[in-house]
XYZ file of C-alpha atoms in Angstrom:
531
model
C 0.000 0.000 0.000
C 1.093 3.480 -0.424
C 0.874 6.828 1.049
C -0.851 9.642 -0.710
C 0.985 12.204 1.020
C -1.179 15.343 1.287
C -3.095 17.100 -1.617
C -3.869 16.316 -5.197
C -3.374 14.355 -8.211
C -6.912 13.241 -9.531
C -10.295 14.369 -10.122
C -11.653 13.007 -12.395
C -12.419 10.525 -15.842
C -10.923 7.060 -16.235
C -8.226 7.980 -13.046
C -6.382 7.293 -10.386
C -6.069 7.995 -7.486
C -2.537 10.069 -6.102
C -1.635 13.171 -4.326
C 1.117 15.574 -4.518
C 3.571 15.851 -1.395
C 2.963 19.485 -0.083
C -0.540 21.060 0.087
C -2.244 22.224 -2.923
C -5.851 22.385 -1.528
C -16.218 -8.875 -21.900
C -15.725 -7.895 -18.260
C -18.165 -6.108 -17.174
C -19.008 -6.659 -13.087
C -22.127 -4.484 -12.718
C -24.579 -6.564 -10.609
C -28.079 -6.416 -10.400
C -29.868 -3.113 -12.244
C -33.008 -1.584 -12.000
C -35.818 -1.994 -14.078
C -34.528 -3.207 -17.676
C -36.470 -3.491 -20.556
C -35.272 -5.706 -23.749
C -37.038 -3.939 -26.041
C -38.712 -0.703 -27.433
C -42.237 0.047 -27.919
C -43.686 0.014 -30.950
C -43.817 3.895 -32.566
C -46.000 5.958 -30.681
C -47.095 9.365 -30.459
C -46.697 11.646 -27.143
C -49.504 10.893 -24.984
C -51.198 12.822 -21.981
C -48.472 11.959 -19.824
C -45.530 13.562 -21.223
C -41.751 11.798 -21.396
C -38.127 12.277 -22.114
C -35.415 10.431 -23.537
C -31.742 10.357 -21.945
C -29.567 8.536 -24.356
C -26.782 7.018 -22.468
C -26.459 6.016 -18.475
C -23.117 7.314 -17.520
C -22.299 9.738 -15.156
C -24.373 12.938 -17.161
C -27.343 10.471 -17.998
C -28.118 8.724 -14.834
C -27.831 11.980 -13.170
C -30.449 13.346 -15.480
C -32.797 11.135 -14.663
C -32.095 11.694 -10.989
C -32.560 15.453 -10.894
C -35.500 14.767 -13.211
C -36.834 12.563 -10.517
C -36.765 15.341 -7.726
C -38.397 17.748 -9.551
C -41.497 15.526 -10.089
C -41.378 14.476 -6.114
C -41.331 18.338 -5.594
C -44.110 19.681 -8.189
C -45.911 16.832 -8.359
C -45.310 16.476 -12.071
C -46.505 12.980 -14.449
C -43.396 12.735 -16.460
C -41.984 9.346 -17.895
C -38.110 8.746 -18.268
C -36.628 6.165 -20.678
C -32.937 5.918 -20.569
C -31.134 4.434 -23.748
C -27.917 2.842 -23.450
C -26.003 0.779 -26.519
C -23.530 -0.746 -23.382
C -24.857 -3.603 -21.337
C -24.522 -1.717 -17.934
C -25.094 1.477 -16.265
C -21.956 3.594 -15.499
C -20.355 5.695 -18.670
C -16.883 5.335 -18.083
C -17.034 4.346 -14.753
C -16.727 0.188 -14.235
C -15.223 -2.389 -12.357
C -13.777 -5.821 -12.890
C -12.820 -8.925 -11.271
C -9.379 -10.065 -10.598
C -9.093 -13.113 -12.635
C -12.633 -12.729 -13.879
C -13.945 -14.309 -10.505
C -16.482 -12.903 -8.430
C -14.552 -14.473 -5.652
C -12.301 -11.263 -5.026
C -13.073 -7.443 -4.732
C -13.914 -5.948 -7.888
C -10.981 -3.026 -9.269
C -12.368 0.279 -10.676
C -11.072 -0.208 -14.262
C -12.172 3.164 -15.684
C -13.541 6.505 -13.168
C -11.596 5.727 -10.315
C -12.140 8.247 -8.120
C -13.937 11.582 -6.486
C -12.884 13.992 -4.432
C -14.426 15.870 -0.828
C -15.147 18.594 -3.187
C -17.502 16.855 -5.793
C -20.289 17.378 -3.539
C -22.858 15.549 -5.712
C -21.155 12.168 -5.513
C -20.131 12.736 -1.937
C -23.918 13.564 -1.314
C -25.036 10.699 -3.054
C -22.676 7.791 -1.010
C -24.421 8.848 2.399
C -27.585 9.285 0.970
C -27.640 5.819 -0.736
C -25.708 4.298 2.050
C -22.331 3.629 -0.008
C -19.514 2.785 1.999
C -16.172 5.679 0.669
C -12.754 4.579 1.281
C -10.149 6.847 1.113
C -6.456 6.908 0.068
C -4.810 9.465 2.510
C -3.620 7.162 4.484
C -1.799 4.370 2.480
C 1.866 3.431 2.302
C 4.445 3.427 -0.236
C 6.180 6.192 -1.901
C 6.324 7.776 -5.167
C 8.289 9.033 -7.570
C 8.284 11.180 -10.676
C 10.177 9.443 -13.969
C 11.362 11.402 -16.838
C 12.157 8.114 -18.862
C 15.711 8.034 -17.445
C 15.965 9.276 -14.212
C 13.792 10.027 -10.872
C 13.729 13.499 -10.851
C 11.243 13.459 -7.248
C 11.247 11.039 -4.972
C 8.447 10.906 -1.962
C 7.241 8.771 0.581
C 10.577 6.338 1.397
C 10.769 7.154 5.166
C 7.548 7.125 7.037
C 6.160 8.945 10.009
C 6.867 12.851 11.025
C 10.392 12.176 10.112
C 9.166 11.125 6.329
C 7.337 13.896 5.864
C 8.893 16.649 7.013
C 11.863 15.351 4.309
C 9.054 15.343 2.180
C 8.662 18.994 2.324
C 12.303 19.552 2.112
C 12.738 17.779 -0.817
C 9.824 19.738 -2.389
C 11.319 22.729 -1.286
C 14.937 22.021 -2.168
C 14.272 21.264 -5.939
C 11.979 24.143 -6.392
C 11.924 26.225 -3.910
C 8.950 28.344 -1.790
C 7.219 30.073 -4.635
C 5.893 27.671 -6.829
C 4.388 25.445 -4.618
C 2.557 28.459 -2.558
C 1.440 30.343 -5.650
C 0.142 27.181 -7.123
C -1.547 26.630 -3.984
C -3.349 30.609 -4.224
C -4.235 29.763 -8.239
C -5.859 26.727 -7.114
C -7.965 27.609 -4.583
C -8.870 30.933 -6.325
C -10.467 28.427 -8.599
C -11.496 26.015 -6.503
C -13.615 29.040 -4.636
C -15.347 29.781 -7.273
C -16.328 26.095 -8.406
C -18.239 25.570 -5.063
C -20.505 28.324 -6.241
C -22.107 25.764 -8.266
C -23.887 23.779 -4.887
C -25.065 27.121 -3.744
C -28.930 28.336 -3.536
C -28.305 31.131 -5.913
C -25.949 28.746 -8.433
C -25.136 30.117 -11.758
C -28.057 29.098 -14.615
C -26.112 29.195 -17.921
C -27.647 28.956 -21.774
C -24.107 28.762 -22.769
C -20.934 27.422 -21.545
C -19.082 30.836 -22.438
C -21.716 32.442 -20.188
C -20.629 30.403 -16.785
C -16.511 31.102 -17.967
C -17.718 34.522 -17.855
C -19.437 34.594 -14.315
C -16.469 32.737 -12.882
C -13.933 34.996 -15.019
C -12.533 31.582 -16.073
C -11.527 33.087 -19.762
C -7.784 33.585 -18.792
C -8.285 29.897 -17.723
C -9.465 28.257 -20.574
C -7.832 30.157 -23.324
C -4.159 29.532 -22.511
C -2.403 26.139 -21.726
C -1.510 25.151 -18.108
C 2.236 25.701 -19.322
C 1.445 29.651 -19.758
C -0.984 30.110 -17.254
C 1.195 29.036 -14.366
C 3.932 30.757 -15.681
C 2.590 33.821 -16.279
C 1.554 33.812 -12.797
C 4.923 33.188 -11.176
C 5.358 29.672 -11.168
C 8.626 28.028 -11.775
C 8.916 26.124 -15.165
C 10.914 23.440 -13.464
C 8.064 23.114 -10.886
C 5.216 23.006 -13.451
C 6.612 20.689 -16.180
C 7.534 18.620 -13.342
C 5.006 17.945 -10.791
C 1.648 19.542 -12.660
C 2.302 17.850 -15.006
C 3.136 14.700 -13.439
C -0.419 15.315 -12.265
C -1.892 16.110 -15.705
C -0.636 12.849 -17.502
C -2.054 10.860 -15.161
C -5.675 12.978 -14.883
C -6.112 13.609 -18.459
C -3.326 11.769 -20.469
C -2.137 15.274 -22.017
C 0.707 17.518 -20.726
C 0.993 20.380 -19.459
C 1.745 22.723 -22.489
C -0.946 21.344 -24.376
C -3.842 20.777 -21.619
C -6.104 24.282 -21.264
C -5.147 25.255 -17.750
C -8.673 25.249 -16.143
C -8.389 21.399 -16.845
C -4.548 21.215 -15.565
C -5.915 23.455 -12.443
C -8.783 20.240 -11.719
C -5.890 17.707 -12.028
C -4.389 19.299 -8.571
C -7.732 19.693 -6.680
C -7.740 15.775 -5.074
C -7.788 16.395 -1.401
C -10.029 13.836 -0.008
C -9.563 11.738 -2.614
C -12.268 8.587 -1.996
C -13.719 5.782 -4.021
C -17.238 3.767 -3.528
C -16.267 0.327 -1.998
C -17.596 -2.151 -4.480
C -17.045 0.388 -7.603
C -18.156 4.276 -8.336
C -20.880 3.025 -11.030
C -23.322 2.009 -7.700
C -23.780 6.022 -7.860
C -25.047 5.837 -11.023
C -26.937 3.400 -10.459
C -28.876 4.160 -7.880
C -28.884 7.508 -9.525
C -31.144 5.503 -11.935
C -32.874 3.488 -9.702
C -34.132 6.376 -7.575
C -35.226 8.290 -10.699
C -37.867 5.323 -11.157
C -36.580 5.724 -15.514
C -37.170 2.990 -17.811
C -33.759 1.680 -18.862
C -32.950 -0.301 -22.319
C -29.631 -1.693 -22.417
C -28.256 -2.887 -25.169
C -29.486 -0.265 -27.395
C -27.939 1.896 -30.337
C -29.866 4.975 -30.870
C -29.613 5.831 -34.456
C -31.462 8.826 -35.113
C -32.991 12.036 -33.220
C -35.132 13.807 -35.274
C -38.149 16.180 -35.066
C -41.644 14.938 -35.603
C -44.425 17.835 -35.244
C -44.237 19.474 -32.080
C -42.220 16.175 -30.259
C -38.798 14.010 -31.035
C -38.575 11.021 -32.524
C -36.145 8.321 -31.071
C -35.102 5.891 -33.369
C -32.755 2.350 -32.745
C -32.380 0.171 -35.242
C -35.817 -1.883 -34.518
C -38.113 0.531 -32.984
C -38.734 4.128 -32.190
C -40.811 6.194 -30.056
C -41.846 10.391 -29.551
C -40.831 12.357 -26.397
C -41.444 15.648 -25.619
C -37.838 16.030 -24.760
C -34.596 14.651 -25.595
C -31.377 14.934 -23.143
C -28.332 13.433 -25.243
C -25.743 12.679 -22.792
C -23.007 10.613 -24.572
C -20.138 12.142 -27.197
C -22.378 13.013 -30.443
C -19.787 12.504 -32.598
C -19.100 8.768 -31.286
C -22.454 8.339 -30.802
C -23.552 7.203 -34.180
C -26.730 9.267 -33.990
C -27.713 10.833 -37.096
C -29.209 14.754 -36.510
C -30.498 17.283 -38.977
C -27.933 18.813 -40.522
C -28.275 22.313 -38.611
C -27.946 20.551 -35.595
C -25.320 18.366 -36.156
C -22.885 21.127 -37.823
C -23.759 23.177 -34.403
C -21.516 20.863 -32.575
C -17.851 20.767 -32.840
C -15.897 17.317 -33.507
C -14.448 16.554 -29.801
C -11.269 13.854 -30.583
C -10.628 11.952 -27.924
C -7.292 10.351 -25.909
C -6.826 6.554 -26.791
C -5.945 5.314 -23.455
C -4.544 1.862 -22.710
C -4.959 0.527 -19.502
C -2.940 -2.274 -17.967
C -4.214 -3.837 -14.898
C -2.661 -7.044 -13.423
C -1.841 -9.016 -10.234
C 2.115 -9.567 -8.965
C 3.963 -10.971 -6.434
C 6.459 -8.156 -6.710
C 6.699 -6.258 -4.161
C 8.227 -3.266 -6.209
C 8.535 -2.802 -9.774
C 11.555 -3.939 -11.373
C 14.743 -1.334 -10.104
C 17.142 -1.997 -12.479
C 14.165 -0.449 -15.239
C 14.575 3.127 -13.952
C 18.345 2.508 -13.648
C 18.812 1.411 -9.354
C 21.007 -0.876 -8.278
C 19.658 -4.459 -8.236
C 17.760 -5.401 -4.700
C 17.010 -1.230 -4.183
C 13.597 -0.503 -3.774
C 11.901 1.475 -6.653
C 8.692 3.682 -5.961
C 4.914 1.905 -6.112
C 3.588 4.779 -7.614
C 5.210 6.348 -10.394
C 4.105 9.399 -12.256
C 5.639 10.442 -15.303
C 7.239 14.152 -17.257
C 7.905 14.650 -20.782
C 9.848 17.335 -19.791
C 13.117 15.134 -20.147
C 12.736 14.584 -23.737
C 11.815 17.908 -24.376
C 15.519 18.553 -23.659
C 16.225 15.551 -26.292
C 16.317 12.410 -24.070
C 13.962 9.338 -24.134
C 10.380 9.868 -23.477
C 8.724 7.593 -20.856
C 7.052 4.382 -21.796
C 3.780 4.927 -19.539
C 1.567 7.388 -18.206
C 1.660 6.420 -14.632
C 1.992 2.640 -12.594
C 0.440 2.439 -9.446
C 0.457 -0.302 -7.019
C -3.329 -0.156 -5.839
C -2.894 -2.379 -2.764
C -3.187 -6.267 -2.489
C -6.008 -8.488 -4.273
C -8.499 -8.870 -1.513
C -10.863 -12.071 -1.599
C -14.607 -10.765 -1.078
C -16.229 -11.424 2.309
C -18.026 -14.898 2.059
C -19.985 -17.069 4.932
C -16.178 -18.497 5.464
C -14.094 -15.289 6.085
C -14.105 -11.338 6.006
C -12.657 -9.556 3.125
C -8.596 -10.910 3.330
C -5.837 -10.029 1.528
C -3.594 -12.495 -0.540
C -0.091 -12.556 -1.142
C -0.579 -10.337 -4.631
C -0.844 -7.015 -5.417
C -2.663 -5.063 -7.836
C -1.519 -2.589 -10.261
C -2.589 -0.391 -13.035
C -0.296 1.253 -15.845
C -1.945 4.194 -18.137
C -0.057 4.074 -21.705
C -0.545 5.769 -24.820
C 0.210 2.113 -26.156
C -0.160 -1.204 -25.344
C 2.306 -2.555 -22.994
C 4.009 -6.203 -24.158
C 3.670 -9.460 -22.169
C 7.431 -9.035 -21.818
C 7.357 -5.930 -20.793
C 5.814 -6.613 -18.218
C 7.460 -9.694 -17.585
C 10.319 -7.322 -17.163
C 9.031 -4.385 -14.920
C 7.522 -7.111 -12.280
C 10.632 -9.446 -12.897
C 8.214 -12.704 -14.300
C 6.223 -12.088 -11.139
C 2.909 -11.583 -13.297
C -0.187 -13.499 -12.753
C -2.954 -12.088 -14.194
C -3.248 -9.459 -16.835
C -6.162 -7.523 -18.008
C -5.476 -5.115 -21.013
C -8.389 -1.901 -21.588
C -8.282 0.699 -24.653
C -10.417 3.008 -24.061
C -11.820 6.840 -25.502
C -11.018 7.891 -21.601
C -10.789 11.603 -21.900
C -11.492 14.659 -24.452
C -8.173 16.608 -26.055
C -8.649 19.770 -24.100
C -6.518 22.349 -25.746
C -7.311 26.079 -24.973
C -10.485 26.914 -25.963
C -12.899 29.784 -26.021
C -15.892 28.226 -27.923
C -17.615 25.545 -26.694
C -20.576 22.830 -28.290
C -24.534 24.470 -27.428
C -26.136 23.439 -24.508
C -29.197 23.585 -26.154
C -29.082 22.555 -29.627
C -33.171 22.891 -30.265
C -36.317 23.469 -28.287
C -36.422 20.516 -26.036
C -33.326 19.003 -27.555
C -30.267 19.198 -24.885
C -26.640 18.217 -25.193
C -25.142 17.605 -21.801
C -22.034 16.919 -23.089
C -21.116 20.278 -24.026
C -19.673 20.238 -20.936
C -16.806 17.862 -21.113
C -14.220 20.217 -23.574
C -14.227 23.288 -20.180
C -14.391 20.289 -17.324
C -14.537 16.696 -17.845
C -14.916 14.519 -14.685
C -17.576 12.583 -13.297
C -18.861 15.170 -11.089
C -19.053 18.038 -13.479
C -21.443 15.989 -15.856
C -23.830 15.674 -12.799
C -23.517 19.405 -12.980
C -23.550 20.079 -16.696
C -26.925 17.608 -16.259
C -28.340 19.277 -13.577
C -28.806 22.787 -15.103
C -29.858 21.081 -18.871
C -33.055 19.775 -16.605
C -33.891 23.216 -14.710
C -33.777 24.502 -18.071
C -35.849 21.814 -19.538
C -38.577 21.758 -17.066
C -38.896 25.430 -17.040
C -38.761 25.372 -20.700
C -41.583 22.407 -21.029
C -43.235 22.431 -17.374
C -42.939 25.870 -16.134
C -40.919 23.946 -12.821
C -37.394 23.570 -11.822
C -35.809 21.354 -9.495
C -36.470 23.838 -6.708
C -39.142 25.424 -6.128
C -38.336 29.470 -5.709
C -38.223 30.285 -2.029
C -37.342 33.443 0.179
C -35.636 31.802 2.750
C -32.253 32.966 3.775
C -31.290 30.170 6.404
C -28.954 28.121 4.582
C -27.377 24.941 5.904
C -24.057 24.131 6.102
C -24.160 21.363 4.025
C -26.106 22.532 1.945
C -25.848 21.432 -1.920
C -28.504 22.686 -4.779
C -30.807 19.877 -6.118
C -30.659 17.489 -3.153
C -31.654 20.421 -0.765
C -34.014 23.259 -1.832
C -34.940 26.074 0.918
C-alpha cells in the first residue's frame, strides 16, 4: 500500500487515485440493475403523460434522470423517463472488474476511479444511498516522478513525522517556496469559485461561455496550463515537473498542451475517496431512484423532429418524447441529426488510453528499469514528465503505474474480506504494454493481466468556444460540458442545469421550487436540498 501524502493528483475521468507531497488544496461486473427493458415500444405518439429520452447512463445520464426525478417528487409532475444505453450496464466510463474474472475477489475500478471531498454531488449521493467511501490518505508506499531516465522526485521512502517533514524539504529544495505556494493561491482561487455551483443562488447558464464569464474563467481556458502558471509566477521546473506529473495521469495530455482550467482540476484531489464495491453504484442508484425505464443494449440511431415532439429511433423501434437529453459524445455516438444541428456541434477527438491492470507478487517494480542498483527498492507509484525529452532524451514508456494495494478475496460465509499474497496494479499508456514488458518491470512475477483501450478523456486544448447546450427546443446536449471540465462530477452538474432549463422550458418547474428563505445549511448542496 502506499501513502498519498497530502493534496492532489486526480479528479476526475478514467483515473487514479494520487496526491502531490505538499498542500495544494467482456468484463463487465455491474450486478443487479433496476428496471430493464429488452425492447422498445412500438412507434407511438406523445400521450397525456408527457416523457423524455436520456440517451446514455453514464455519469451525465443517470444523473439526469435523478434530478428529473426530484423535480417531479417536488411539483408533483406525471413525467416518464426512458434511458437508452447501446452498453450492457449502467456507469459511462465508470466500471469495475474482477481479478481473474472471478467474483470471488473485490472488484478493481477499471475506468472513473475516483472523487474527491469537493464533488459534492457524488459525496452527497454515497451517504444518501448508504455507499460505503474509502479513502487513500492514508496508504503506504512512496512515489516518484520518472522522466524516462531518471527520478527526478522522490516521496514517501521514510515514514512517520520524520518522512514527511523530508518530504517537504525535498519539495522545497528542488523548487523552492514560490511555486508550490502560488500554485496553492491559483488553485484555490479556482477552486472558490467552483463551489458556487452547490449554492442556492448557483449560476443558470444557456451557454458554456456564459458560466466562464461569471467565474472569469476566460484567462483559464484560453491559454495552456504551461502559460498560465507561468505567467503567474510559477517556476517552469516546478510546473513541467510535478503539474504535469499530475496532468498525464488525470487527463493523459501535458501540461503545455492541456487548457489550464483542466490542468488546475488535475491538482484539486484532497479527499480523494472511491465507492467500496465500484463508483458506477452512484449511477446506479442515480437511476434506480429516478424510477426511468432503462434499455440496455441499445444503439440509438437517429434524433429527429416529428411535429411538435422528437422522434427516437434504434435500429428496430422508435418512439416520440417531448424532450430529448443526449448525454453521450455526439460525434461517437452514431446518432444521425439534422444537418443544422449536427454542424452546431464541434468534432471533440478523444485520448486513446490503454490501460494495464494485473496481479504480482512483486513487491516493487523492477529497479534496475529506472536505472537502481539491483535489490534497491523502486517507488509503487510512479508518475511520469515529458519534460526530459523535451531537452532531447527518451520519453517515458507509460503514463503512470500504481500499485493499488493487495487483491483482496470478497467477504463470504467463510471469512471477512482478506488479503492475498498479490498485489494489484494499473499502468496508463498511450500504447499497449508487451507481455514481456511486463514480464520485465515485475521481474516474471505476473499473474494475471487484463489489457483496456479506451476513448477515456477529451483533447482539451485552450479553448474559447464551446458545443450548445441547447441545440433545439427541447433538444439538450449535456455533453457540451466535457471540452471546459470533464470529470464525473461536473457531468452531474452540466446535467443538472440542462433539466432546470428543460422543465422550465416544457413544465414551467425547476428542481427547486423558488423560495425566500435565507437560512442556509451548512451542508447545503442545490438539487438534493431546496430552501
Amino acid at each position: 500500500m502506499r501513502k498519498v501524502v497530502s493534496s492532489a493528483l486526480l479528479a476526475a475521468s478514467v483515473s487514479q487515485a494520487f496526491q502531490l507531497p505538499f498542500n495544494i488544496g467482456s468484463i463487465w461486473s455491474q450486478g443487479p440493475l433496476p428496471e430493464i427493458l429488452p425492447g422498445i415500444p412500438d412507434v407511438e405518439p406523445v400521450t397525456r403523460s408527457p416523457r423524455v429520452a436520456i440517451i446514455g447512463a453514464g455519469a451525465g445520464g443517470s444523473s439526469a434522470a435523478f434530478w428529473i426525478g426530484k423535480a417531479k417528487e417536488r411539483y408533483g409532475l406525471d413525467i416518464g423517463i426512458d434511458i437508452y444505453e447501446r452498453s450492457n450496464y449502467i456507469g459511462g466510463r465508470s466500471t469495475t472488474v474482477y481479478p481473474y474474472n472471478n467474483s470471488a475477489y473485490e472488484p478493481i475500478e477499471l475506468g472513473a476511479s475516483i472523487f474527491v471531498s469537493i464533488n459534492k454531488n457524488l459525496w452527497r449521493a454515497t451517504d444518501e444511498f448508504n455507499l460505503t467511501r474509502y479513502g487513500f490518505e492514508d496508504e503506504d508506499g512512496d512515489m516518484g516522478i520518472w522522466d524516462g531516465e531518471s527520478f527526478l522526485l522522490t516521496q514517501g521512502t521514510v515514514g512517520g513525522t520524520i518522512g514527511s517533514w523530508l518530504d517537504s524539504l525535498k519539495v522545497l529544495w528542488r523548487y523552492g517556496y514560490h511555486p508550490p505556494t502560488r500554485a496553492t493561491k491559483l488553485l484555490k482561487s479556482m477552486t472558490d469559485k467552483f463551489v458556487k455551483l452547490y449554492v442556492p443562488g448557483t449560476p443558470r447558464w444557456s451557454t458554456i461561455e456564459d458560466l466562464s464569464n461569471t467565474f472569469e474563467w476566460n484567462d483559464l481556458i484560453s491559454q495552456t496550463g504551461a502559460e498560465y502558471f507561468e505567467s503567474h509566477g510559477v517556476s517552469a521546473k516546478f510546473t513541467t515537473e510535478m503539474i504535469e506529473a499530475a496532468t498525464r495521469v488525470n487527463y493523459a495530455q501535458n501540461v503545455d498542451s492541456l487548457h489550464a482550467l483542466e490542468a488546475m482540476c488535475s491538482l484539486a484531489a484532497d479527499g480523494a475517496n472511491s465507492v467500496k464495491g465500484g463508483n458506477w453504484l452512484i449511477f446506479e442508484k442515480f437511476v434506480e431512484e429516478s424510477k426511468a425505464r432503462v434499455f440496455l443494449n441499445t444503439d440509438v440511431t437517429s434524433i429527429s423532429r416529428r411535429s411538435d415532439a422528437w422522434s427516437v429511433t434504434t435500429s428496430k423501434k422508435s418512439r416520440d418524447y417531448d424532450a430529448v437529453i443526449l448525454a453521450a459524445p455526439y460525434h461517437t455516438s452514431g446518432i444521425a441529426l439534422a444537418p443544422a444541428l449536427s454542424s452546431a456541434i464541434p468534432q471533440q477527438p478523444y485520448i486513446r488510453l490503454h490501460v494495464t491492470l494485473l496481479s504480482t507478487t512483486a513487491e516493487t517494480p523492477n529497479p534496475e528499469y529506472f536505472g537502481l542498483k539491483a535489490g534497491a527498492k523502486a517507488p509503487t507509484t510512479v508518475l511520469t514528465t515529458l519534460d526530459g525529452a523535451r531537452r532531447g532524451g527518451v520519453a517515458p514508456e507509460f503514463n503512470s503505474l500504481t500499485y493499488h494495494g493487495p487483491v483482496k478475496l470478497a467477504k463470504n460465509e467463510d471469512h471477512d474480506i482478506r488479503s492475498t499474497d498479490e498485489w494489484v496494479v494499473k499502468i496508463f499508456s498511450m500504447e499497449p504494454v508487451s507481455d514481456e514488458w511486463l514480464a520485465n518491470m515485475f521481474q516474471n512475477q505476473v499473474s494475471w493481466v487484463l489489457r483496456k483501450e479506451w476513448d477515456a478523456y477529451p483533447v482539451l486544448p485552450p479553448t474559447t468556444k464551446f458545443p450548445p447546450v441547447k441545440l433545439d427546443d427541447g433538444l439538450f446536449y449535456v455533453n457540451a460540458f466535457e471540452p471546459f471540465i470533464s470529470t464525473m462530477e461536473t457531468e452531474t452538474i452540466a446535467s443538472r442545469n440542462i433539466v432546470d432549463a428543460l422543465l422550465h422550458e416544457k413544465f414551467n418547474a425547476s428542481i427547486c421550487p423558488p423560495s425566500d428563505s435565507d437560512d442556509i445549511p451548512s451542508d447545503f448542496v442545490y438539487g438534493w436540498d431546496c430552501l
